[in-house]
CSV table of C-alpha atoms in Angstrom, one decimal:
chain,number,residue,atom,x,y,z
A,4,UNK,CA,122.2,108.0,84.1
A,5,UNK,CA,125.2,108.5,86.4
A,6,UNK,CA,126.0,105.6,88.7
A,7,UNK,CA,128.3,105.6,91.7
A,8,UNK,CA,129.8,102.2,90.9
A,9,UNK,CA,131.5,103.0,87.6
A,10,UNK,CA,134.9,104.2,88.8
A,11,UNK,CA,135.3,101.7,91.7
A,12,UNK,CA,134.6,98.9,89.3
A,13,UNK,CA,137.2,100.1,86.9
A,14,UNK,CA,139.8,100.4,89.7
A,15,UNK,CA,139.1,96.8,90.8
A,16,UNK,CA,139.4,95.4,87.3
A,17,UNK,CA,142.4,97.4,86.3
A,18,UNK,CA,144.7,98.0,89.3
A,19,UNK,CA,147.5,99.6,87.4
A,20,UNK,CA,147.1,103.4,87.2
A,21,UNK,CA,148.6,103.7,83.8
A,22,UNK,CA,146.2,101.1,82.3
A,23,UNK,CA,143.3,102.7,84.2
A,24,UNK,CA,144.0,106.0,82.6
A,25,UNK,CA,144.0,104.5,79.1
A,26,UNK,CA,140.7,102.7,79.8
A,27,UNK,CA,139.0,105.7,81.2
A,28,UNK,CA,140.1,107.9,78.2
A,29,UNK,CA,139.0,105.4,75.6
A,30,UNK,CA,136.1,106.1,73.4
A,31,UNK,CA,132.9,104.1,73.7
A,32,UNK,CA,131.3,102.5,70.8
A,33,UNK,CA,130.3,104.9,68.0
A,34,UNK,CA,127.0,106.8,68.5
A,35,UNK,CA,125.4,107.1,65.1
A,36,UNK,CA,123.1,110.2,65.0
A,37,UNK,CA,120.2,110.7,62.8
A,38,UNK,CA,120.5,113.4,60.2
A,39,UNK,CA,119.8,116.8,61.9
A,40,UNK,CA,120.6,115.5,65.4
A,41,UNK,CA,123.5,118.0,65.6
A,42,UNK,CA,121.2,121.0,65.1
A,43,UNK,CA,121.3,123.3,68.1
A,44,UNK,CA,118.3,122.8,70.4
A,45,UNK,CA,116.5,125.6,72.3
A,46,UNK,CA,116.1,125.1,76.1
A,47,UNK,CA,113.9,127.2,78.3
A,48,UNK,CA,116.1,128.6,81.1
A,49,UNK,CA,115.0,129.8,84.5
A,50,UNK,CA,117.8,131.0,86.8
A,51,UNK,CA,115.3,131.2,89.8
A,52,UNK,CA,115.9,132.5,93.3
A,53,UNK,CA,118.8,132.5,95.9
A,54,UNK,CA,121.7,130.4,94.5
A,55,UNK,CA,119.8,129.7,91.3
A,56,UNK,CA,121.5,132.4,89.3
A,57,UNK,CA,124.9,131.3,90.5
A,58,UNK,CA,124.5,127.6,89.6
A,59,UNK,CA,122.6,128.2,86.4
A,60,UNK,CA,125.4,130.6,85.3
A,61,UNK,CA,127.8,127.7,86.0
A,62,UNK,CA,125.9,125.6,83.5
A,63,UNK,CA,125.9,128.4,80.9
A,64,UNK,CA,129.8,128.7,81.2
A,65,UNK,CA,130.4,125.0,80.9
A,66,UNK,CA,128.0,124.5,78.0
A,67,UNK,CA,129.7,127.4,76.2
A,68,UNK,CA,133.2,125.9,76.9
A,69,UNK,CA,132.0,122.5,75.4
A,70,UNK,CA,130.3,124.2,72.5
A,71,UNK,CA,127.2,122.1,73.4
A,72,UNK,CA,124.6,122.2,70.6
A,73,UNK,CA,122.0,124.0,72.7
A,74,UNK,CA,121.0,127.6,73.4
A,75,UNK,CA,119.0,129.1,76.2
A,76,UNK,CA,115.9,131.1,76.2
A,77,UNK,CA,116.1,133.0,79.5
A,78,UNK,CA,113.1,134.0,81.7
A,79,UNK,CA,113.0,135.6,85.1
A,80,UNK,CA,110.7,133.6,87.3
A,81,UNK,CA,110.6,134.0,91.1
A,82,UNK,CA,108.8,132.1,93.8
A,83,UNK,CA,106.8,135.0,95.1
A,84,UNK,CA,104.9,135.3,91.8
A,85,UNK,CA,101.3,134.2,91.9
A,86,UNK,CA,101.7,132.1,88.8
A,87,UNK,CA,104.2,131.2,86.1
A,88,UNK,CA,104.1,133.8,83.4
A,89,UNK,CA,102.4,132.8,80.2
A,90,UNK,CA,105.4,133.4,78.0
A,91,UNK,CA,107.3,130.9,80.0
A,92,UNK,CA,104.6,128.3,79.6
A,93,UNK,CA,104.6,128.8,75.9
A,94,UNK,CA,108.4,128.6,75.7
A,95,UNK,CA,108.4,125.2,77.5
A,96,UNK,CA,105.5,124.0,75.3
A,97,UNK,CA,107.6,124.8,72.3
A,98,UNK,CA,111.0,123.7,73.4
A,99,UNK,CA,109.8,120.7,75.5
A,100,UNK,CA,112.8,120.9,77.7
A,101,UNK,CA,113.6,123.4,80.6
A,102,UNK,CA,116.6,123.8,82.9
A,103,UNK,CA,115.8,125.8,86.2
A,104,UNK,CA,117.3,126.8,89.4
A,105,UNK,CA,115.5,126.6,92.6
A,106,UNK,CA,112.3,128.6,93.1
A,107,UNK,CA,111.5,129.8,96.6
A,108,UNK,CA,108.1,128.6,98.0
A,109,UNK,CA,106.6,131.0,100.5
A,110,UNK,CA,105.5,129.4,103.8
A,111,UNK,CA,101.8,129.7,104.4
A,112,UNK,CA,99.7,132.4,102.8
A,113,UNK,CA,97.8,132.2,99.6
A,114,UNK,CA,100.8,131.9,97.1
A,115,UNK,CA,101.1,128.3,95.8
A,116,UNK,CA,104.3,126.7,94.7
A,117,UNK,CA,105.4,127.5,91.2
A,118,UNK,CA,107.4,124.3,91.2
A,119,UNK,CA,104.1,122.4,91.7
A,120,UNK,CA,102.4,124.6,89.1
A,121,UNK,CA,105.0,123.7,86.5
A,122,UNK,CA,104.6,119.9,87.3
A,123,UNK,CA,100.8,120.1,86.9
A,124,UNK,CA,100.9,122.3,83.8
A,125,UNK,CA,103.0,119.9,81.8
A,126,UNK,CA,101.9,116.7,83.6
A,127,UNK,CA,105.5,116.0,84.7
A,128,UNK,CA,104.3,112.9,86.6
A,129,UNK,CA,107.7,111.4,87.3
A,130,UNK,CA,110.4,113.0,89.5
A,131,UNK,CA,113.8,111.2,89.4
A,132,UNK,CA,116.7,111.8,91.7
A,133,UNK,CA,119.9,109.8,91.5
A,134,UNK,CA,121.8,109.6,94.9
A,135,UNK,CA,125.3,108.0,94.6
A,136,UNK,CA,128.7,108.0,96.1
A,137,UNK,CA,131.5,110.0,94.4
A,138,UNK,CA,134.9,108.5,94.1
A,139,UNK,CA,137.3,110.6,96.2
A,140,UNK,CA,134.5,111.9,98.5
A,141,UNK,CA,134.5,109.9,101.8
A,142,UNK,CA,131.0,109.3,103.3
A,143,UNK,CA,129.8,107.2,106.1
A,144,UNK,CA,128.3,104.6,103.7
A,145,UNK,CA,129.9,103.1,100.6
A,146,UNK,CA,128.3,101.5,97.5
A,147,UNK,CA,125.3,103.8,97.6
A,148,UNK,CA,123.6,104.2,94.2
A,149,UNK,CA,119.9,104.8,94.6
A,150,UNK,CA,117.4,106.2,92.1
A,151,UNK,CA,114.2,107.6,93.8
A,152,UNK,CA,111.3,107.9,91.4
A,153,UNK,CA,108.4,109.9,92.9
A,154,UNK,CA,104.8,110.4,91.7
A,155,UNK,CA,104.8,114.1,91.1
A,156,UNK,CA,101.2,115.2,90.5
A,157,UNK,CA,98.9,114.1,93.3
A,158,UNK,CA,99.1,112.8,97.0
A,159,UNK,CA,99.4,115.5,99.6
A,160,UNK,CA,100.7,117.9,97.0
A,161,UNK,CA,97.2,118.0,95.3
A,162,UNK,CA,96.6,121.3,97.1
A,163,UNK,CA,93.1,120.4,98.2
A,164,UNK,CA,92.8,122.1,101.5
A,165,UNK,CA,90.1,124.0,103.2
A,166,UNK,CA,89.0,125.2,106.7
A,167,UNK,CA,86.1,123.2,107.9
A,168,UNK,CA,85.3,125.5,110.8
A,169,UNK,CA,87.6,128.1,112.5
A,170,UNK,CA,90.6,126.3,113.9
A,171,UNK,CA,90.0,123.0,111.9
A,172,UNK,CA,91.7,122.5,108.4
A,173,UNK,CA,91.1,119.5,106.2
A,174,UNK,CA,93.9,118.5,103.8
A,175,UNK,CA,93.0,115.9,101.2
A,176,UNK,CA,95.5,113.2,100.0
A,177,UNK,CA,94.6,112.1,96.6
A,178,UNK,CA,95.8,108.7,95.2
A,179,UNK,CA,94.4,107.4,91.9
A,180,UNK,CA,94.8,104.0,90.1
A,181,UNK,CA,95.8,105.9,87.0
A,182,UNK,CA,98.6,107.9,88.5
A,183,UNK,CA,99.9,105.0,90.7
A,184,UNK,CA,100.0,102.6,87.7
A,185,UNK,CA,101.9,105.0,85.4
A,186,UNK,CA,104.6,105.9,88.0
A,187,UNK,CA,105.1,102.2,88.7
A,188,UNK,CA,105.4,101.5,85.0
A,189,UNK,CA,107.9,104.3,84.8
A,190,UNK,CA,110.0,103.0,87.6
A,191,UNK,CA,110.1,99.4,86.2
A,192,UNK,CA,110.8,100.7,82.7
A,193,UNK,CA,113.7,102.8,84.1
A,194,UNK,CA,115.1,99.7,85.9
A,195,UNK,CA,114.8,97.6,82.9
A,196,UNK,CA,116.4,100.2,80.5
A,197,UNK,CA,119.2,100.9,83.0
A,198,UNK,CA,120.1,97.3,84.0
A,199,UNK,CA,118.8,97.9,87.5
A,200,UNK,CA,118.0,94.8,89.5
A,201,UNK,CA,115.4,95.8,92.2
A,202,UNK,CA,112.5,98.1,92.6
A,203,UNK,CA,111.3,99.0,96.1
A,204,UNK,CA,107.8,100.5,96.7
A,205,UNK,CA,107.6,102.8,99.7
A,206,UNK,CA,104.2,103.1,101.4
A,207,UNK,CA,102.3,103.5,104.6
A,208,UNK,CA,99.5,101.1,103.7
A,209,UNK,CA,99.4,99.7,107.2
A,210,UNK,CA,97.7,103.0,108.2
A,211,UNK,CA,96.4,104.5,105.0
A,212,UNK,CA,94.9,101.3,103.9
A,213,UNK,CA,92.8,102.6,101.0
A,214,UNK,CA,95.1,105.3,99.5
A,215,UNK,CA,98.5,103.6,99.9
A,216,UNK,CA,96.8,100.3,99.5
A,217,UNK,CA,95.8,101.4,96.0
A,218,UNK,CA,99.3,102.5,95.3
A,219,UNK,CA,100.8,99.1,96.4
A,220,UNK,CA,98.2,97.2,94.4
A,221,UNK,CA,99.2,99.1,91.3
A,222,UNK,CA,102.9,98.5,92.0
A,223,UNK,CA,102.3,94.8,92.4
A,224,UNK,CA,100.4,94.5,89.2
A,225,UNK,CA,103.1,96.3,87.2
A,226,UNK,CA,105.9,94.2,88.9
A,227,UNK,CA,104.2,91.0,87.7
A,228,UNK,CA,105.0,92.2,84.1
A,229,UNK,CA,108.8,92.4,84.9
A,230,UNK,CA,109.7,89.0,86.3
A,231,UNK,CA,113.4,89.6,85.9
A,232,UNK,CA,113.4,92.6,88.2
A,233,UNK,CA,113.2,91.9,91.9
A,234,UNK,CA,110.3,93.7,93.7
A,235,UNK,CA,109.8,94.4,97.4
A,236,UNK,CA,108.0,96.8,99.6
A,237,UNK,CA,108.9,98.8,102.7
A,238,UNK,CA,106.8,101.0,105.1
A,239,UNK,CA,108.1,104.6,104.9
A,240,UNK,CA,109.2,104.9,108.5
A,241,UNK,CA,111.2,101.6,108.3
A,242,UNK,CA,112.5,102.9,105.0
A,243,UNK,CA,114.0,106.0,106.6
A,244,UNK,CA,115.7,103.8,109.2
A,245,UNK,CA,117.0,101.4,106.7
A,246,UNK,CA,118.3,104.3,104.5
A,247,UNK,CA,120.5,105.7,107.3
A,248,UNK,CA,121.7,102.3,108.5
A,249,UNK,CA,122.1,100.2,105.3
A,250,UNK,CA,121.4,102.3,102.2
A,251,UNK,CA,123.3,100.0,99.8
A,252,UNK,CA,120.4,97.6,99.9
A,253,UNK,CA,118.3,99.9,97.8
A,254,UNK,CA,118.4,100.3,94.0
A,255,UNK,CA,115.3,101.9,92.4
A,256,UNK,CA,112.7,103.2,94.8
A,257,UNK,CA,109.2,104.2,93.7
A,258,UNK,CA,107.1,106.4,96.0
A,259,UNK,CA,104.0,108.5,96.3
A,260,UNK,CA,104.5,112.2,96.2
A,261,UNK,CA,105.3,113.3,99.8
A,262,UNK,CA,107.3,110.2,100.8
A,263,UNK,CA,109.5,110.6,97.6
A,264,UNK,CA,110.5,114.1,98.7
A,265,UNK,CA,111.6,112.9,102.1
A,266,UNK,CA,113.3,109.8,100.9
A,267,UNK,CA,115.2,111.6,98.1
A,268,UNK,CA,116.6,114.2,100.4
A,269,UNK,CA,117.6,111.6,103.0
A,270,UNK,CA,119.3,109.5,100.4
A,271,UNK,CA,121.1,112.6,99.0
A,272,UNK,CA,122.4,113.5,102.4
A,273,UNK,CA,123.8,109.9,103.0
A,274,UNK,CA,125.5,109.9,99.6
A,275,UNK,CA,127.3,113.1,99.9
A,276,UNK,CA,124.9,116.1,100.1
A,277,UNK,CA,122.0,117.7,98.2
A,278,UNK,CA,124.5,119.9,96.4
A,279,UNK,CA,125.7,116.9,94.4
A,280,UNK,CA,122.7,115.0,93.4
A,281,UNK,CA,121.1,115.4,90.0
A,282,UNK,CA,117.4,115.1,89.1
A,283,UNK,CA,114.6,116.0,86.8
A,284,UNK,CA,110.9,115.8,86.2
A,285,UNK,CA,109.5,114.2,83.1
A,286,UNK,CA,106.1,113.6,81.4
A,287,UNK,CA,105.1,112.2,78.1
A,288,UNK,CA,106.1,115.3,76.2
A,289,UNK,CA,108.1,117.6,78.4
A,290,UNK,CA,111.0,117.6,80.9
A,291,UNK,CA,112.3,120.0,83.5
A,292,UNK,CA,115.8,119.5,84.9
A,293,UNK,CA,116.9,120.9,88.2
A,294,UNK,CA,118.8,120.1,91.3
A,295,UNK,CA,117.6,116.6,92.4
A,296,UNK,CA,117.1,117.0,96.1
A,297,UNK,CA,115.0,120.1,97.1
A,298,UNK,CA,116.8,120.9,100.4
A,299,UNK,CA,119.2,123.7,99.8
A,300,UNK,CA,118.2,124.4,96.2
A,301,UNK,CA,117.7,128.1,97.1
A,302,UNK,CA,120.5,128.3,99.7
A,303,UNK,CA,120.8,131.1,102.2
A,304,UNK,CA,121.9,134.7,102.0
A,305,UNK,CA,125.4,133.9,103.3
A,306,UNK,CA,126.2,131.4,100.5
A,307,UNK,CA,124.7,133.9,97.9
A,308,UNK,CA,126.7,136.8,99.1
A,309,UNK,CA,129.9,134.7,99.2
A,310,UNK,CA,129.1,133.2,95.9
A,311,UNK,CA,130.0,129.8,97.2
A,312,UNK,CA,127.0,127.7,96.0
A,313,UNK,CA,127.9,124.2,94.9
A,314,UNK,CA,127.0,123.9,91.2
A,315,UNK,CA,127.7,120.1,90.9
A,316,UNK,CA,124.0,119.0,91.3
A,317,UNK,CA,122.8,121.3,88.5
A,318,UNK,CA,125.8,120.5,86.3
A,319,UNK,CA,125.0,116.8,86.5
A,320,UNK,CA,121.3,117.6,86.0
A,321,UNK,CA,122.4,119.4,82.8
A,322,UNK,CA,124.3,116.2,81.8
A,323,UNK,CA,121.0,114.3,82.2
A,324,UNK,CA,119.4,116.9,80.0
A,325,UNK,CA,122.0,116.4,77.3
A,326,UNK,CA,121.3,112.7,77.2
A,327,UNK,CA,117.6,113.4,77.1
A,328,UNK,CA,118.3,115.6,74.0
A,329,UNK,CA,120.3,112.8,72.4
A,330,UNK,CA,123.7,114.4,72.9
A,331,UNK,CA,125.4,111.6,74.8
A,332,UNK,CA,129.1,112.4,74.1
A,333,UNK,CA,128.6,116.0,75.6
A,334,UNK,CA,126.8,114.5,78.6
A,335,UNK,CA,129.7,112.0,79.1
A,336,UNK,CA,132.4,114.7,78.9
A,337,UNK,CA,130.5,116.9,81.4
A,338,UNK,CA,129.9,114.1,83.9
A,339,UNK,CA,133.5,112.9,83.6
A,340,UNK,CA,134.9,116.4,84.2
A,341,UNK,CA,132.7,116.9,87.3
A,342,UNK,CA,133.7,113.6,88.8
A,343,UNK,CA,137.4,114.3,88.1
A,344,UNK,CA,137.1,117.6,90.0
A,345,UNK,CA,135.7,115.9,93.0
A,346,UNK,CA,138.3,113.1,92.9
A,347,UNK,CA,141.1,115.7,92.6
A,348,UNK,CA,140.1,117.1,96.0
A,349,UNK,CA,141.4,120.6,95.3
A,350,UNK,CA,138.4,122.5,94.6
A,351,UNK,CA,135.4,122.0,96.8
A,352,UNK,CA,132.6,124.2,98.2
A,353,UNK,CA,131.9,124.6,101.9
A,354,UNK,CA,129.2,121.8,102.0
A,355,UNK,CA,132.0,119.4,100.9
A,356,UNK,CA,134.5,120.6,103.4
A,357,UNK,CA,136.3,123.2,101.3
A,358,UNK,CA,136.2,126.9,100.8
A,359,UNK,CA,136.0,127.3,97.0
A,360,UNK,CA,133.6,129.6,95.3
A,361,UNK,CA,131.1,128.6,92.6
A,362,UNK,CA,133.4,130.1,90.0
A,363,UNK,CA,136.4,128.1,91.2
A,364,UNK,CA,134.4,124.9,90.7
A,365,UNK,CA,133.3,126.0,87.2
A,366,UNK,CA,136.9,126.8,86.2
A,367,UNK,CA,138.1,123.4,87.5
A,368,UNK,CA,135.4,121.6,85.5
A,369,UNK,CA,136.2,123.4,82.3
A,370,UNK,CA,139.9,122.6,82.9
A,371,UNK,CA,139.0,118.9,83.1
A,372,UNK,CA,136.8,118.8,80.0
A,373,UNK,CA,138.2,116.4,77.4
């Protein structure tokens, strides 16, 4: 998983630019693959809506330039469809991994979100978004490196709504012990495996005493099993205030469904923008990788027509996918190239203060590939 602290730490330890260059180019300890690990892997590929085809094409070009051991099975899926086509479901079932662009979700009406459909179909109960500072990209706050882990299958996204009487709608928020416990376990396991020091549970148990109270109870029980990891809790409204005033205090955050969407997009904006932050959705058997923060993942007509979408978030999400597929050296090369492009400060899209096209960024990333 990418962290925002890697480059600054190296600069502090090795102040000489020449030595820093040698250190950053050095190989890590040898990765010993199992026989057959180098066989090309199929990945279900959904370009999606809006800027989706632009940024997914960016990933295709970079993967081809790296000769990455994957190949894509492409399917046209769009947010206005009533359901995900069966052949797409079967492809993900077979391949177990999917890379997708944003899918538009219609406002109101009877069409449900295909993004939510996919999460429920494959029980992708954990959403992970990594929000961190990039070396060379000034932001209001420094030392931001937050991982937001969001329960992905219930809460307000359960889709249980009905009209009680004309003019009165009831929407149910579903919280279960089972789902709360497994997302808490995932968050602490992630922290343990990635040498993270603290897990913060985000809640509104002061008002929703039963629902969010059950979520907190589950988090506390799991936290007791990880005594080496600090655990604390924050009410969601205070959490938002703390994020915009002192975001560096947060490490791993675990949240119910709706809060996680709000917190992840806020953290992404603080760290540099939603066009930069990678993410994915994972369950026991399947994973779907996409832009981490949902805001802007479809873009607008002007960005699409100008072909100026920022591909960085999806490129880094594809690096996460490569690690998930046990191709760590390819993931390292891709992540390093993307960070070098941003540090170089010559090729940036409009959201980062530049005027580059998507293709300009892709060409720069390919040029920086080791």
